[in-house]
Short mmCIF file of C-alpha atoms in Angstrom, two decimals:
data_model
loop_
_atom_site.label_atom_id
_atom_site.label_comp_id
_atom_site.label_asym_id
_atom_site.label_seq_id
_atom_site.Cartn_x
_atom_site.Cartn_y
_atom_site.Cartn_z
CA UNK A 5 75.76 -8.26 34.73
CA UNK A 6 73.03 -5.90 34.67
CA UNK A 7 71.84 -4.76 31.46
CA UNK A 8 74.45 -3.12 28.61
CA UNK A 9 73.75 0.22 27.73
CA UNK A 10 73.88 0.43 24.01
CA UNK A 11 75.52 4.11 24.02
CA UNK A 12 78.41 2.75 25.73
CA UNK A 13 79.24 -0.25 22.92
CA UNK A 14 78.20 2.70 20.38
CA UNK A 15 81.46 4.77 22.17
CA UNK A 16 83.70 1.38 22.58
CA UNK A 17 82.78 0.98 19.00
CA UNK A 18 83.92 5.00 17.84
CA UNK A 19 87.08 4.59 20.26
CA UNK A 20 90.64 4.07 19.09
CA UNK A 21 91.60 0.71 17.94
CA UNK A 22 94.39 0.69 20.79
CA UNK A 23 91.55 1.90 23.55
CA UNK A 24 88.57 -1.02 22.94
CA UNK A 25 90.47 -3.50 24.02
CA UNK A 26 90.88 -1.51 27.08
CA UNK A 27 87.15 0.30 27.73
CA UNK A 28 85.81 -3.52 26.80
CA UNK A 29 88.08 -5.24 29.72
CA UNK A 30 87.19 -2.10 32.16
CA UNK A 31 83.39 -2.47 31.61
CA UNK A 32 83.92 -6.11 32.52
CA UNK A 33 85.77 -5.44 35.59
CA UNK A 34 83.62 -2.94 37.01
CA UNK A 35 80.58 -5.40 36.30
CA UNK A 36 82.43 -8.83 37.79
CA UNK A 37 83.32 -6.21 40.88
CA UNK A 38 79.69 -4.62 41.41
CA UNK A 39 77.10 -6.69 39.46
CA UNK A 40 74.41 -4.30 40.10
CA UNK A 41 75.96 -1.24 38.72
CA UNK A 42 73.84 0.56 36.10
CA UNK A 43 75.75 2.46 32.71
CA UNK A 44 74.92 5.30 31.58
CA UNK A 45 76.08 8.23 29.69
CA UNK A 46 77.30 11.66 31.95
CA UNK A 47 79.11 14.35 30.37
CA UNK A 48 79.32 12.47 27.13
CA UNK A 49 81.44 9.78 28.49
CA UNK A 50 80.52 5.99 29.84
CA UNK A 51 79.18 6.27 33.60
CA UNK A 52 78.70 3.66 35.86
CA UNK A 53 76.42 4.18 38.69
CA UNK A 54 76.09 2.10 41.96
CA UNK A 55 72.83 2.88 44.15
CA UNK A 56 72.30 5.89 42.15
CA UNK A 57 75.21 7.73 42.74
CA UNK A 58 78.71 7.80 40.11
CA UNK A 59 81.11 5.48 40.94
CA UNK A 60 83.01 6.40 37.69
CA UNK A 61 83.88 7.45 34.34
CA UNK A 62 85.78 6.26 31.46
CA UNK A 63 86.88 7.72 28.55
CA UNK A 64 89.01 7.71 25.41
CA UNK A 65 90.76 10.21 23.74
CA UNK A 66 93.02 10.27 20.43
CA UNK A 67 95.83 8.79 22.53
CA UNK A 68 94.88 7.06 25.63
CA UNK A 69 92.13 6.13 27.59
CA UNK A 70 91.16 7.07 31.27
CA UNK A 71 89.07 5.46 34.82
CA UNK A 72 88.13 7.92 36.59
CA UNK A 73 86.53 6.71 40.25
CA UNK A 74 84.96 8.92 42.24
CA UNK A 75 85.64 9.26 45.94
CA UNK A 76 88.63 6.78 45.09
CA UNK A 77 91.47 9.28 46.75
CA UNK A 78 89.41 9.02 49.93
CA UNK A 79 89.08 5.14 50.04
CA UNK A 80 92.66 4.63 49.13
CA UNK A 81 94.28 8.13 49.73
CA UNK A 82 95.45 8.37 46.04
CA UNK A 83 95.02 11.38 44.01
CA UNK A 84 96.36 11.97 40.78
CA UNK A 85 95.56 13.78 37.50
CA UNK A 86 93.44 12.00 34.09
CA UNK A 87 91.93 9.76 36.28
CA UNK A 88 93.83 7.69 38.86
CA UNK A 89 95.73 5.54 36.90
CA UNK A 90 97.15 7.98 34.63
CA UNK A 91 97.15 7.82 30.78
CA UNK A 92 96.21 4.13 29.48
CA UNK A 93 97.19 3.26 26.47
CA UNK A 94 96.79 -0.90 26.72
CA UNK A 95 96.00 -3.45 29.07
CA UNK A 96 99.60 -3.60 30.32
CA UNK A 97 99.12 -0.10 32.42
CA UNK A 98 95.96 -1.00 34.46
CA UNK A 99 96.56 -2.71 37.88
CA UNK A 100 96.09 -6.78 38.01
CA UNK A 101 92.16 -7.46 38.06
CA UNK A 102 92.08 -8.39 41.75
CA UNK A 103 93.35 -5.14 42.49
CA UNK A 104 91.33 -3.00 39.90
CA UNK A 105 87.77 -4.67 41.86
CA UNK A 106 89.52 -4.13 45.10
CA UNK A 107 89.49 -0.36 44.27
CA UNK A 108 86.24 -0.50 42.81
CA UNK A 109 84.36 -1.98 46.07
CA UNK A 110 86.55 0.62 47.85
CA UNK A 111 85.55 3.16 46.18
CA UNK A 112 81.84 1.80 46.08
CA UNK A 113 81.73 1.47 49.74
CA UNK A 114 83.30 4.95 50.56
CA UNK A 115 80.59 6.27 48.48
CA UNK A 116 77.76 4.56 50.00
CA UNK A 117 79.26 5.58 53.72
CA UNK A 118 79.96 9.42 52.44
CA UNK A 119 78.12 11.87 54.52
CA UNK A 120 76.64 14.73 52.94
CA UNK A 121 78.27 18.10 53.30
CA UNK A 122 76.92 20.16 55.92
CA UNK A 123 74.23 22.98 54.77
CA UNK A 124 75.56 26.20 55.47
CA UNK A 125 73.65 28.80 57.44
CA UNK A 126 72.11 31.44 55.18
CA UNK A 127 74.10 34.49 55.13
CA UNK A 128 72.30 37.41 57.22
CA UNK A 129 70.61 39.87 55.24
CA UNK A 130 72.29 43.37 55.05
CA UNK A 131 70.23 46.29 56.70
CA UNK A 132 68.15 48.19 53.82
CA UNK A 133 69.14 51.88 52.80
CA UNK A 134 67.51 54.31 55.19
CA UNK A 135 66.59 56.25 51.76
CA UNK A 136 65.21 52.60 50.17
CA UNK A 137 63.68 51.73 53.60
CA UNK A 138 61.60 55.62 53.07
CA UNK A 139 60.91 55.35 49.58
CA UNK A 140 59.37 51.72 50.39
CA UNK A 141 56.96 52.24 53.22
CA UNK A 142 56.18 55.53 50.92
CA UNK A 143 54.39 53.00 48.32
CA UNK A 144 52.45 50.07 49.42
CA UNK A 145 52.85 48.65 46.41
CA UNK A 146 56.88 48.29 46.18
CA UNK A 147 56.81 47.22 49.86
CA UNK A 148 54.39 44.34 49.50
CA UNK A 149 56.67 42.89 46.70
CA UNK A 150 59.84 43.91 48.68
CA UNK A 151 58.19 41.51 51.21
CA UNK A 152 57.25 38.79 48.65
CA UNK A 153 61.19 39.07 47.37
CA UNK A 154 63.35 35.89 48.11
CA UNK A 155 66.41 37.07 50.92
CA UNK A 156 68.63 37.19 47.53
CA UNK A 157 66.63 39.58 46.30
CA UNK A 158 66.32 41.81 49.02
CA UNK A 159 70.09 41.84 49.71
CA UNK A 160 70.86 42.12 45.70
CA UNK A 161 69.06 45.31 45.74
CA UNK A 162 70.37 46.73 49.58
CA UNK A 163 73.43 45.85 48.17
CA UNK A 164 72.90 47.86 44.51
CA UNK A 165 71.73 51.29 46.34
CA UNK A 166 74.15 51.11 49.41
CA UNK A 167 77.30 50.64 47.10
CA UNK A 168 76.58 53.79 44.82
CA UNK A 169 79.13 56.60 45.83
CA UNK A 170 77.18 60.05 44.61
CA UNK A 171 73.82 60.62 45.93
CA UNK A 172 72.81 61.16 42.74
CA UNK A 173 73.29 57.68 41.42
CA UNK A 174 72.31 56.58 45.05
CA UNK A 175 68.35 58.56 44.93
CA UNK A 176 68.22 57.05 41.07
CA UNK A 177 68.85 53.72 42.12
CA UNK A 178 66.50 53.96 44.99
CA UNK A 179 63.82 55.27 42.68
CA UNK A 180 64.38 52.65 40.33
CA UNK A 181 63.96 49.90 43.05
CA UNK A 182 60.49 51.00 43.56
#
């Protein structure tokens, strides 16, 4: 077993009687199924992370406790709500141990094998104003930080001028700009 963060027997320790039994026997499980596996301590709850990445959460509430796995629904093609095993409230609701480290290498392994989402392509950047395009190669000055401006920027403020509806507010804003 890798080394035992001491935040995470500090929350076992705060936790329901009725849940300890239960966070104690899931720490143990996840260790026996990935010895490696590091704790830690993401979004105030007990995380368990395998080659860097999540692998999953635990919690416990006033109530019942809750595993959380990530990327479990695509390993095993369950999804369900508080965690994929519902609400726990003892020992008697999680799956046999065999079956609880089965799910945990799946869900290990379907992380490890996860491609990354594909980048997309920056959006296009809107034509400038005719009146902002003027009123920039007018002053040197607003045009050469115009040019420094991130695309954002630039399409924040095209944006801002083209979408005012009286030319009033329209020559304001473009005076403004620069």
């Amino acid at each position: 077993m890798s080394a035992a963060d001491p935040r995470i027997d500090a929350f076992i320790a705060k936790a329901q009687p009725f849940a300890r039994p239960i966070l104690s026997h899931l720490r143990a499980v996840i260790h026996q199924a990935l010895p490696a596996v590091e704790e830690s301590i993401k979004w105030g709850r007990p995380a368990f992370l395998h080659e860097g990445r999540i692998l999953g959460v635990f919690g416990a509430f006033k109530a019942h406790a809750s595993l959380t796995l990530w990327k479990m629904s695509e390993a095993t093609g369950r999804e369900d709500g508080m965690g994929q095993f519902g609400r726990l409230t003892s020992l008697a609701d999680l799956p046999d141990d065999a079956e609880l480290i089965r799910l945990i290498g799946e869900t290990a392994n379907a992380r490890a094998t996860a491609q990354p989402k594909p980048k997309k392509p920056p959006r296009p950047e809107p034509p400038v104003p005719e009146d902002l395009a003027a009123a920039l190669a007018a002053s040197p000055r607003a045009q050469a930080v115009w040019d420094g401006f991130a695309p954002s920027h630039r399409r924040e403020y095209s944006e801002w001028v083209g979408e005012a509806k009286r030319a009033e507010t329209r020559s304001a804003r473009v005076a403004q700009s620069v």
